[in-house]
PDB file of C-alpha atoms (C1' of nucleotides) in Angstrom:
ATOM      1  CA  MET A   1      60.054  66.465  26.948  1.00 82.00           C
ATOM      2  CA  PRO A   2      61.869  69.766  26.837  1.00 88.00           C
ATOM      3  CA  LYS A   3      64.031  70.669  29.283  1.00 92.00           C
ATOM      4  CA  LYS A   4      63.376  72.498  31.598  1.00 94.00           C
ATOM      5  CA  SER A   5      64.472  76.299  31.784  1.00 97.00           C
ATOM      6  CA  VAL A   6      64.051  79.492  33.249  1.00 96.00           C
ATOM      7  CA  GLN A   7      62.082  81.882  30.472  1.00 97.00           C
ATOM      8  CA  ARG A   8      59.983  78.634  30.325  1.00 97.00           C
ATOM      9  CA  ASP A   9      59.013  78.063  32.782  1.00 97.00           C
ATOM     10  CA  ILE A  10      58.180  82.426  33.218  1.00 97.00           C
ATOM     11  CA  ILE A  11      56.467  81.622  30.401  1.00 98.00           C
ATOM     12  CA  ARG A  12      54.205  78.931  30.800  1.00 98.00           C
ATOM     13  CA  ALA A  13      53.376  80.559  34.545  1.00 97.00           C
ATOM     14  CA  ASN A  14      53.042  83.325  32.299  1.00 98.00           C
ATOM     15  CA  ILE A  15      50.362  82.434  30.086  1.00 98.00           C
ATOM     16  CA  LEU A  16      48.633  79.696  32.408  1.00 97.00           C
ATOM     17  CA  HIS A  17      47.725  82.509  34.928  1.00 95.00           C
ATOM     18  CA  ARG A  18      46.313  85.001  32.846  1.00 94.00           C
ATOM     19  CA  PHE A  19      42.412  84.484  31.258  1.00 91.00           C
ATOM     20  CA  ASP A  20      42.659  86.705  28.524  1.00 93.00           C
ATOM     21  CA  HIS A  21      43.669  85.637  25.464  1.00 96.00           C
ATOM     22  CA  PRO A  22      47.386  87.041  24.933  1.00 98.00           C
ATOM     23  CA  THR A  23      49.214  87.037  21.401  1.00 98.00           C
ATOM     24  CA  ALA A  24      53.201  86.500  22.107  1.00 98.00           C
ATOM     25  CA  GLU A  25      53.588  89.978  22.122  1.00 98.00           C
ATOM     26  CA  MET A  26      51.514  90.293  24.897  1.00 98.00           C
ATOM     27  CA  VAL A  27      52.733  87.445  26.788  1.00 98.00           C
ATOM     28  CA  TRP A  28      56.884  89.076  25.903  1.00 98.00           C
ATOM     29  CA  THR A  29      55.637  91.690  27.400  1.00 97.00           C
ATOM     30  CA  SER A  30      54.268  90.675  29.980  1.00 97.00           C
ATOM     31  CA  VAL A  31      57.403  88.821  30.987  1.00 97.00           C
ATOM     32  CA  ARG A  32      59.600  91.627  30.313  1.00 96.00           C
ATOM     33  CA  GLN A  33      58.475  93.325  33.067  1.00 95.00           C
ATOM     34  CA  THR A  34      60.049  90.512  35.550  1.00 94.00           C
ATOM     35  CA  ASN A  35      62.728  89.488  33.231  1.00 95.00           C
ATOM     36  CA  PRO A  36      63.655  91.858  30.902  1.00 94.00           C
ATOM     37  CA  ARG A  37      66.436  89.454  28.988  1.00 92.00           C
ATOM     38  CA  VAL A  38      63.356  87.366  27.201  1.00 97.00           C
ATOM     39  CA  SER A  39      63.175  87.738  23.667  1.00 98.00           C
ATOM     40  CA  LEU A  40      60.698  87.546  21.676  1.00 98.00           C
ATOM     41  CA  ALA A  41      61.611  84.643  19.412  1.00 98.00           C
ATOM     42  CA  THR A  42      62.110  82.450  22.953  1.00 98.00           C
ATOM     43  CA  VAL A  43      58.420  83.234  23.885  1.00 98.00           C
ATOM     44  CA  TYR A  44      57.444  82.249  20.432  1.00 98.00           C
ATOM     45  CA  ARG A  45      59.109  78.679  20.762  1.00 98.00           C
ATOM     46  CA  ASN A  46      57.943  78.389  24.042  1.00 98.00           C
ATOM     47  CA  LEU A  47      54.413  79.048  23.117  1.00 98.00           C
ATOM     48  CA  GLU A  48      54.737  76.917  20.206  1.00 98.00           C
ATOM     49  CA  SER A  49      56.340  73.236  22.655  1.00 97.00           C
ATOM     50  CA  LEU A  50      53.693  74.420  25.048  1.00 98.00           C
ATOM     51  CA  VAL A  51      51.099  74.621  21.953  1.00 97.00           C
ATOM     52  CA  ARG A  52      52.522  70.689  20.838  1.00 96.00           C
ATOM     53  CA  GLU A  53      52.286  68.889  24.137  1.00 96.00           C
ATOM     54  CA  GLY A  54      48.734  70.872  24.315  1.00 96.00           C
ATOM     55  CA  GLU A  55      48.822  72.372  27.126  1.00 97.00           C
ATOM     56  CA  ILE A  56      47.435  75.480  25.292  1.00 97.00           C
ATOM     57  CA  HIS A  57      45.999  76.339  22.177  1.00 97.00           C
ATOM     58  CA  ARG A  58      46.947  79.148  19.453  1.00 98.00           C
ATOM     59  CA  PHE A  59      44.461  80.059  16.801  1.00 98.00           C
ATOM     60  CA  VAL A  60      43.515  82.604  14.448  1.00 98.00           C
ATOM     61  CA  VAL A  61      41.926  86.319  14.408  1.00 98.00           C
ATOM     62  CA  PRO A  62      41.559  88.301  11.828  1.00 98.00           C
ATOM     63  CA  ASN A  63      43.369  90.796  11.116  1.00 97.00           C
ATOM     64  CA  GLU A  64      46.144  90.332  14.246  1.00 97.00           C
ATOM     65  CA  PRO A  65      48.937  88.149  14.703  1.00 98.00           C
ATOM     66  CA  ASP A  66      47.711  84.909  16.274  1.00 98.00           C
ATOM     67  CA  HIS A  67      46.464  84.355  20.067  1.00 98.00           C
ATOM     68  CA  TYR A  68      47.009  81.984  22.732  1.00 98.00           C
ATOM     69  CA  ASP A  69      44.738  79.853  25.126  1.00 97.00           C
ATOM     70  CA  ALA A  70      45.117  78.644  28.019  1.00 96.00           C
ATOM     71  CA  THR A  71      41.492  77.414  27.970  1.00 95.00           C
ATOM     72  CA  GLN A  72      41.494  73.747  28.058  1.00 93.00           C
ATOM     73  CA  THR A  73      37.649  73.646  27.755  1.00 94.00           C
ATOM     74  CA  GLU A  74      35.494  73.672  24.691  1.00 93.00           C
ATOM     75  CA  HIS A  75      34.532  76.866  23.790  1.00 95.00           C
ATOM     76  CA  ILE A  76      34.631  79.464  21.566  1.00 96.00           C
ATOM     77  CA  HIS A  77      35.504  83.446  20.918  1.00 97.00           C
ATOM     78  CA  ALA A  78      34.055  86.632  20.075  1.00 97.00           C
ATOM     79  CA  HIS A  79      35.707  89.451  19.150  1.00 97.00           C
ATOM     80  CA  CYS A  80      35.810  92.464  19.290  1.00 97.00           C
ATOM     81  CA  ARG A  81      37.345  94.745  16.096  1.00 95.00           C
ATOM     82  CA  GLU A  82      37.396  97.943  18.394  1.00 93.00           C
ATOM     83  CA  CYS A  83      38.911  97.478  21.540  1.00 93.00           C
ATOM     84  CA  GLY A  84      40.983  93.785  20.441  1.00 95.00           C
ATOM     85  CA  GLN A  85      39.310  92.228  23.546  1.00 96.00           C
ATOM     86  CA  ILE A  86      38.225  88.542  23.091  1.00 97.00           C
ATOM     87  CA  PHE A  87      36.011  86.571  25.190  1.00 97.00           C
ATOM     88  CA  ASP A  88      35.377  83.061  26.187  1.00 96.00           C
ATOM     89  CA  ILE A  89      31.689  81.477  24.977  1.00 96.00           C
ATOM     90  CA  ASP A  90      30.568  78.399  26.463  1.00 94.00           C
ATOM     91  CA  VAL A  91      29.945  76.134  23.181  1.00 92.00           C
ATOM     92  CA  LYS A  92      29.878  73.185  22.704  1.00 88.00           C
ATOM     93  CA  LEU A  93      29.817  72.079  19.099  1.00 85.00           C
ATOM     94  CA  ASN A  94      32.746  70.306  17.883  1.00 76.00           C
ATOM     95  CA  LYS A  95      31.479  66.651  17.847  1.00 85.00           C
ATOM     96  CA  ARG A  96      27.920  67.085  16.324  1.00 90.00           C
ATOM     97  CA  LEU A  97      29.982  69.162  13.575  1.00 94.00           C
ATOM     98  CA  SER A  98      33.618  67.292  12.911  1.00 95.00           C
ATOM     99  CA  GLU A  99      30.557  63.905  12.649  1.00 95.00           C
ATOM    100  CA  ARG A 100      28.966  66.166  10.495  1.00 95.00           C
ATOM    101  CA  VAL A 101      32.294  67.021   8.151  1.00 97.00           C
ATOM    102  CA  LYS A 102      33.628  63.748   7.770  1.00 97.00           C
ATOM    103  CA  ALA A 103      30.600  62.289   6.534  1.00 96.00           C
ATOM    104  CA  ILE A 104      30.612  65.509   3.913  1.00 96.00           C
ATOM    105  CA  ALA A 105      33.976  66.607   2.796  1.00 96.00           C
ATOM    106  CA  GLY A 106      35.351  63.344   4.145  1.00 97.00           C
ATOM    107  CA  VAL A 107      37.992  65.788   6.927  1.00 97.00           C
ATOM    108  CA  GLU A 108      38.854  64.206   9.570  1.00 97.00           C
ATOM    109  CA  VAL A 109      38.816  67.240  11.469  1.00 96.00           C
ATOM    110  CA  ASP A 110      40.865  67.792  14.917  1.00 94.00           C
ATOM    111  CA  LYS A 111      40.570  70.982  15.578  1.00 95.00           C
ATOM    112  CA  VAL A 112      37.308  73.827  15.489  1.00 96.00           C
ATOM    113  CA  GLN A 113      37.567  77.275  15.865  1.00 96.00           C
ATOM    114  CA  LEU A 114      34.942  79.722  16.334  1.00 97.00           C
ATOM    115  CA  ILE A 115      35.461  83.149  16.043  1.00 97.00           C
ATOM    116  CA  ALA A 116      32.231  85.921  16.086  1.00 97.00           C
ATOM    117  CA  THR A 117      33.489  89.316  14.818  1.00 97.00           C
ATOM    118  CA  GLY A 118      32.031  92.719  16.182  1.00 97.00           C
ATOM    119  CA  VAL A 119      31.674  95.460  19.057  1.00 96.00           C
ATOM    120  CA  CYS A 120      31.593  94.515  21.684  1.00 96.00           C
ATOM    121  CA  GLN A 121      29.237  96.306  24.493  1.00 95.00           C
ATOM    122  CA  LYS A 122      31.924  98.948  25.896  1.00 94.00           C
ATOM    123  CA  CYS A 123      32.869 100.002  21.856  1.00 94.00           C
ATOM    124  CA  GLN A 124      29.643 100.669  20.677  1.00 89.00           C
TER     125      GLN A 124
ATOM    126  CA  MET B   1      31.266 102.772  -5.900  1.00 84.00           C
ATOM    127  CA  PRO B   2      34.477 102.302  -7.168  1.00 89.00           C
ATOM    128  CA  LYS B   3      35.716 103.624 -11.508  1.00 94.00           C
ATOM    129  CA  LYS B   4      36.095 100.617 -13.782  1.00 95.00           C
ATOM    130  CA  SER B   5      39.094  99.199 -14.846  1.00 97.00           C
ATOM    131  CA  VAL B   6      40.473  96.489 -17.121  1.00 97.00           C
ATOM    132  CA  GLN B   7      42.417  94.423 -13.343  1.00 97.00           C
ATOM    133  CA  ARG B   8      38.853  95.100 -11.712  1.00 98.00           C
ATOM    134  CA  ASP B   9      37.251  93.492 -14.199  1.00 97.00           C
ATOM    135  CA  ILE B  10      39.562  90.570 -14.687  1.00 98.00           C
ATOM    136  CA  ILE B  11      39.617  89.923 -10.975  1.00 98.00           C
ATOM    137  CA  ARG B  12      35.917  89.705 -10.043  1.00 98.00           C
ATOM    138  CA  ALA B  13      35.320  87.196 -13.025  1.00 98.00           C
ATOM    139  CA  ASN B  14      38.130  84.997 -10.966  1.00 98.00           C
ATOM    140  CA  ILE B  15      36.967  84.666  -7.395  1.00 98.00           C
ATOM    141  CA  LEU B  16      33.532  85.136  -8.541  1.00 97.00           C
ATOM    142  CA  HIS B  17      33.678  82.139 -10.877  1.00 96.00           C
ATOM    143  CA  ARG B  18      35.937  79.711  -9.368  1.00 94.00           C
ATOM    144  CA  PHE B  19      34.507  76.925  -7.075  1.00 91.00           C
ATOM    145  CA  ASP B  20      37.487  76.400  -4.322  1.00 93.00           C
ATOM    146  CA  HIS B  21      38.444  79.481  -1.923  1.00 96.00           C
ATOM    147  CA  PRO B  22      41.888  81.034  -3.482  1.00 98.00           C
ATOM    148  CA  THR B  23      43.840  82.946  -1.569  1.00 98.00           C
ATOM    149  CA  ALA B  24      45.736  86.492  -3.073  1.00 98.00           C
ATOM    150  CA  GLU B  25      48.582  84.773  -4.340  1.00 98.00           C
ATOM    151  CA  MET B  26      46.200  82.179  -6.424  1.00 98.00           C
ATOM    152  CA  VAL B  27      44.369  84.923  -7.552  1.00 98.00           C
ATOM    153  CA  TRP B  28      47.022  86.333  -8.950  1.00 98.00           C
ATOM    154  CA  THR B  29      48.880  83.622 -10.121  1.00 97.00           C
ATOM    155  CA  SER B  30      45.707  82.615 -12.070  1.00 97.00           C
ATOM    156  CA  VAL B  31      44.794  86.238 -13.412  1.00 97.00           C
ATOM    157  CA  ARG B  32      48.648  86.403 -14.767  1.00 96.00           C
ATOM    158  CA  GLN B  33      47.915  84.060 -17.256  1.00 95.00           C
ATOM    159  CA  THR B  34      45.674  86.133 -19.667  1.00 94.00           C
ATOM    160  CA  ASN B  35      46.414  89.643 -18.198  1.00 95.00           C
ATOM    161  CA  PRO B  36      50.820  88.937 -17.043  1.00 94.00           C
ATOM    162  CA  ARG B  37      51.135  92.429 -16.374  1.00 92.00           C
ATOM    163  CA  VAL B  38      49.164  92.743 -13.304  1.00 97.00           C
ATOM    164  CA  SER B  39      49.962  92.998 -10.022  1.00 98.00           C
ATOM    165  CA  LEU B  40      49.634  91.612  -6.945  1.00 98.00           C
ATOM    166  CA  ALA B  41      48.812  94.601  -5.148  1.00 98.00           C
ATOM    167  CA  THR B  42      46.218  95.420  -7.281  1.00 98.00           C
ATOM    168  CA  VAL B  43      44.988  91.948  -7.345  1.00 98.00           C
ATOM    169  CA  TYR B  44      45.386  92.671  -3.174  1.00 98.00           C
ATOM    170  CA  ARG B  45      43.352  95.583  -3.745  1.00 98.00           C
ATOM    171  CA  ASN B  46      40.414  94.409  -5.636  1.00 98.00           C
ATOM    172  CA  LEU B  47      40.076  91.937  -3.232  1.00 98.00           C
ATOM    173  CA  GLU B  48      39.354  94.051  -0.272  1.00 98.00           C
ATOM    174  CA  SER B  49      37.880  96.166  -2.479  1.00 98.00           C
ATOM    175  CA  LEU B  50      35.056  93.735  -3.746  1.00 98.00           C
ATOM    176  CA  VAL B  51      34.937  92.176   0.579  1.00 98.00           C
ATOM    177  CA  ARG B  52      33.836  96.049   1.305  1.00 97.00           C
ATOM    178  CA  GLU B  53      31.511  95.785  -1.934  1.00 96.00           C
ATOM    179  CA  GLY B  54      30.181  93.012   0.067  1.00 96.00           C
ATOM    180  CA  GLU B  55      30.730  90.569  -3.123  1.00 97.00           C
ATOM    181  CA  ILE B  56      33.242  88.438  -1.368  1.00 98.00           C
ATOM    182  CA  HIS B  57      34.208  87.587   1.887  1.00 97.00           C
ATOM    183  CA  ARG B  58      37.570  87.164   3.840  1.00 98.00           C
ATOM    184  CA  PHE B  59      38.655  84.135   6.329  1.00 98.00           C
ATOM    185  CA  VAL B  60      41.203  83.397   8.310  1.00 98.00           C
ATOM    186  CA  VAL B  61      43.031  79.813   7.903  1.00 98.00           C
ATOM    187  CA  PRO B  62      45.763  78.577  10.759  1.00 97.00           C
ATOM    188  CA  ASN B  63      49.391  78.609   8.487  1.00 97.00           C
ATOM    189  CA  GLU B  64      47.936  80.309   5.701  1.00 97.00           C
ATOM    190  CA  PRO B  65      47.100  83.731   4.457  1.00 98.00           C
ATOM    191  CA  ASP B  66      43.649  83.993   4.466  1.00 98.00           C
ATOM    192  CA  HIS B  67      41.330  82.650   2.286  1.00 98.00           C
ATOM    193  CA  TYR B  68      38.573  84.610  -0.253  1.00 98.00           C
ATOM    194  CA  ASP B  69      35.221  82.940  -1.279  1.00 97.00           C
ATOM    195  CA  ALA B  70      32.785  84.083  -3.138  1.00 96.00           C
ATOM    196  CA  THR B  71      29.592  81.967  -1.814  1.00 95.00           C
ATOM    197  CA  GLN B  72      26.991  84.028  -0.695  1.00 93.00           C
ATOM    198  CA  THR B  73      25.123  81.046   1.981  1.00 94.00           C
ATOM    199  CA  GLU B  74      25.771  80.051   5.340  1.00 93.00           C
ATOM    200  CA  HIS B  75      28.043  78.183   5.498  1.00 95.00           C
ATOM    201  CA  ILE B  76      31.480  76.073   7.520  1.00 96.00           C
ATOM    202  CA  HIS B  77      35.193  75.638   6.282  1.00 97.00           C
ATOM    203  CA  ALA B  78      36.748  71.985   6.544  1.00 97.00           C
ATOM    204  CA  HIS B  79      40.247  73.070   6.111  1.00 97.00           C
ATOM    205  CA  CYS B  80      43.287  69.788   4.812  1.00 97.00           C
ATOM    206  CA  ARG B  81      46.356  70.789   6.361  1.00 94.00           C
ATOM    207  CA  GLU B  82      47.828  68.124   3.691  1.00 93.00           C
ATOM    208  CA  CYS B  83      47.091  69.594   1.285  1.00 93.00           C
ATOM    209  CA  GLY B  84      46.046  72.082   1.817  1.00 94.00           C
ATOM    210  CA  GLN B  85      42.272  72.180   0.455  1.00 96.00           C
ATOM    211  CA  ILE B  86      38.962  73.789   1.829  1.00 97.00           C
ATOM    212  CA  PHE B  87      35.702  71.908   2.048  1.00 97.00           C
ATOM    213  CA  ASP B  88      32.378  74.126   2.218  1.00 96.00           C
ATOM    214  CA  ILE B  89      30.220  72.562   4.611  1.00 96.00           C
ATOM    215  CA  ASP B  90      26.491  74.195   4.628  1.00 94.00           C
ATOM    216  CA  VAL B  91      25.690  74.713   8.728  1.00 92.00           C
ATOM    217  CA  LYS B  92      24.075  77.235   9.783  1.00 88.00           C
ATOM    218  CA  LEU B  93      24.822  78.263  12.981  1.00 84.00           C
ATOM    219  CA  ASN B  94      25.185  82.029  12.513  1.00 76.00           C
ATOM    220  CA  LYS B  95      21.464  83.584  13.487  1.00 85.00           C
ATOM    221  CA  ARG B  96      20.972  81.841  17.097  1.00 90.00           C
ATOM    222  CA  LEU B  97      25.032  81.939  17.973  1.00 94.00           C
ATOM    223  CA  SER B  98      25.323  86.020  17.156  1.00 95.00           C
ATOM    224  CA  GLU B  99      22.327  85.969  19.942  1.00 95.00           C
ATOM    225  CA  ARG B 100      24.109  83.660  22.326  1.00 95.00           C
ATOM    226  CA  VAL B 101      27.544  85.655  22.274  1.00 97.00           C
ATOM    227  CA  LYS B 102      25.274  89.064  22.628  1.00 97.00           C
ATOM    228  CA  ALA B 103      23.280  87.877  25.356  1.00 96.00           C
ATOM    229  CA  ILE B 104      26.811  86.535  27.439  1.00 96.00           C
ATOM    230  CA  ALA B 105      29.663  89.017  26.196  1.00 96.00           C
ATOM    231  CA  GLY B 106      26.939  91.774  25.013  1.00 97.00           C
ATOM    232  CA  VAL B 107      29.271  90.874  21.328  1.00 97.00           C
ATOM    233  CA  GLU B 108      26.986  92.356  18.196  1.00 97.00           C
ATOM    234  CA  VAL B 109      28.633  89.968  16.141  1.00 96.00           C
ATOM    235  CA  ASP B 110      28.621  90.749  12.168  1.00 94.00           C
ATOM    236  CA  LYS B 111      30.478  88.299  11.133  1.00 95.00           C
ATOM    237  CA  VAL B 112      30.744  84.303  11.822  1.00 96.00           C
ATOM    238  CA  GLN B 113      34.360  82.147  10.464  1.00 96.00           C
ATOM    239  CA  LEU B 114      34.280  78.994  11.709  1.00 97.00           C
ATOM    240  CA  ILE B 115      37.159  76.438  10.481  1.00 97.00           C
ATOM    241  CA  ALA B 116      37.389  72.799  10.993  1.00 97.00           C
ATOM    242  CA  THR B 117      41.302  71.682  10.105  1.00 97.00           C
ATOM    243  CA  GLY B 118      42.086  67.614  10.091  1.00 97.00           C
ATOM    244  CA  VAL B 119      42.845  65.252   6.994  1.00 96.00           C
ATOM    245  CA  CYS B 120      40.941  64.492   4.293  1.00 96.00           C
ATOM    246  CA  GLN B 121      40.546  61.633   3.150  1.00 95.00           C
ATOM    247  CA  LYS B 122      43.032  61.776   0.128  1.00 94.00           C
ATOM    248  CA  CYS B 123      45.674  62.707   2.263  1.00 94.00           C
ATOM    249  CA  GLN B 124      44.931  60.036   4.949  1.00 89.00           C
TER     250      GLN B 124
ATOM    251  C1'  DT C   1      40.660 117.821 -16.454  1.00 67.72           C
ATOM    252  C1'  DT C   2      40.773 115.127 -12.135  1.00 67.72           C
ATOM    253  C1'  DA C   3      39.762 111.555  -8.704  1.00 67.72           C
ATOM    254  C1'  DG C   4      40.787 107.102  -8.540  1.00 67.72           C
ATOM    255  C1'  DC C   5      43.484 103.359 -10.670  1.00 67.72           C
ATOM    256  C1'  DT C   6      47.165 100.946 -11.473  1.00 67.72           C
ATOM    257  C1'  DG C   7      52.450  98.882 -11.140  1.00 67.72           C
ATOM    258  C1'  DC C   8      56.647  98.812  -8.430  1.00 67.72           C
ATOM    259  C1'  DA C   9      59.572  98.577  -4.987  1.00 67.72           C
ATOM    260  C1'  DA C  10      59.414  99.372  -0.350  1.00 67.72           C
ATOM    261  C1'  DA C  11      57.947  99.482   4.035  1.00 67.72           C
ATOM    262  C1'  DG C  12      55.171  97.389   7.676  1.00 67.72           C
ATOM    263  C1'  DA C  13      53.846  93.114  10.222  1.00 67.72           C
ATOM    264  C1'  DT C  14      53.688  88.972  12.232  1.00 67.72           C
ATOM    265  C1'  DT C  15      56.010  83.837  12.271  1.00 67.72           C
ATOM    266  C1'  DT C  16      60.306  81.221  12.061  1.00 67.72           C
ATOM    267  C1'  DT C  17      65.558  80.386  11.596  1.00 67.72           C
ATOM    268  C1'  DG C  18      70.876  79.933  11.618  1.00 67.72           C
ATOM    269  C1'  DC C  19      74.616  80.778  14.675  1.00 67.72           C
ATOM    270  C1'  DA C  20      77.772  81.170  18.311  1.00 67.72           C
ATOM    271  C1'  DC C  21      77.152  80.632  23.359  1.00 67.72           C
ATOM    272  C1'  DT C  22      74.953  78.905  27.382  1.00 67.72           C
ATOM    273  C1'  DC C  23      72.606  75.973  30.572  1.00 67.72           C
ATOM    274  C1'  DT C  24      70.390  71.248  31.872  1.00 67.72           C
ATOM    275  C1'  DA C  25      70.547  66.431  32.292  1.00 67.72           C
TER     276       DA C  25
ATOM    277  C1'  DT D   1      80.030  67.282  27.903  1.00 67.72           C
ATOM    278  C1'  DA D   2      76.093  66.332  24.380  1.00 67.72           C
ATOM    279  C1'  DG D   3      72.554  68.083  23.202  1.00 67.72           C
ATOM    280  C1'  DA D   4      68.883  71.120  24.269  1.00 67.72           C
ATOM    281  C1'  DG D   5      67.795  75.654  24.545  1.00 67.72           C
ATOM    282  C1'  DT D   6      68.744  81.726  24.289  1.00 67.72           C
ATOM    283  C1'  DG D   7      69.501  85.914  22.942  1.00 67.72           C
ATOM    284  C1'  DC D   8      70.129  88.401  18.527  1.00 67.72           C
ATOM    285  C1'  DA D   9      70.021  89.860  14.307  1.00 67.72           C
ATOM    286  C1'  DA D  10      68.231  88.642   9.764  1.00 67.72           C
ATOM    287  C1'  DA D  11      64.564  85.381   7.013  1.00 67.72           C
ATOM    288  C1'  DA D  12      60.772  84.918   5.598  1.00 67.72           C
ATOM    289  C1'  DT D  13      56.229  85.884   4.800  1.00 67.72           C
ATOM    290  C1'  DC D  14      52.318  87.863   3.571  1.00 67.72           C
ATOM    291  C1'  DT D  15      50.166  92.291   3.339  1.00 67.72           C
ATOM    292  C1'  DT D  16      49.581  97.053   2.531  1.00 67.72           C
ATOM    293  C1'  DT D  17      51.176 101.813   0.926  1.00 67.72           C
ATOM    294  C1'  DG D  18      54.627 105.469  -0.780  1.00 67.72           C
ATOM    295  C1'  DC D  19      54.487 106.999  -5.910  1.00 67.72           C
ATOM    296  C1'  DA D  20      54.867 108.618 -10.370  1.00 67.72           C
ATOM    297  C1'  DG D  21      52.067 107.663 -14.841  1.00 67.72           C
ATOM    298  C1'  DC D  22      47.289 106.133 -16.424  1.00 67.72           C
ATOM    299  C1'  DT D  23      42.902 105.955 -17.172  1.00 67.72           C
ATOM    300  C1'  DA D  24      37.497 106.438 -16.888  1.00 67.72           C
ATOM    301  C1'  DA D  25      34.360 109.762 -15.873  1.00 67.72           C
TER     302       DA D  25
END
DNA sequence: TTAGCTGCAAAGATTTTGCACTCTA
DNA sequence: TAGAGTGCAAAATCTTTGCAGCTAA
């Protein structure tokens, strides 16, 4: 169990209460508005800690730093390469897919990330 | 059209003739065995150029540098976090999925990347 | 000849880590 | 008060870029 800390509470509250899928730096920017002394390293450390505990997820985006996601239901991401916005798409494929991967490649899958890249309506 | 160059031919041949999904550095290591003077920057530049021309694809892997892939048929990747090996899984989901993303989020998708992370048989 | 490539080194971008200090349990 | 968390700066990692020289067209 991580020890309680002011910074941890702030960072945790921030990521849990927003609906975009911020990068560490985005969380940092937001957190600093009320708590200017929080360092980016602390944001990274606490986000990683929340990932370890399963409260949030970290995912890769092409040509971008990693993003974090507090949504717990199964879904995939669409990413607009123009404005950077990330959209949740409610698609369930983990179970069947994991079975298939296990059968074909022998890999015991514990994490599936799907990212669809394109251009959103506003940016077209 | 890119201009012909010895380095380009070597790098292109290397990535097209291997079946793993190497990172730029892996291509570099391989290429240097026969051509020690090729620089890593040139490998990156030529791989990017091949991506632009559609001969290969570049894809993200969690906690790893980007990988490149010469396979042209639609598929997804399974990644062993222990040994780093990447497996191709023949799964078609682009078309239906892209339609869904378009309908729900309004994103015109041109690239779908799915990566399933876990532990392979050998590493279990 | 000249526009594009290359190697090298440096810069950029992202993320992690060492260390001295602070705070929680 | 011991151990964990923090800020800061430095290091680590991956990738791109500036520049002077080389090469293909």
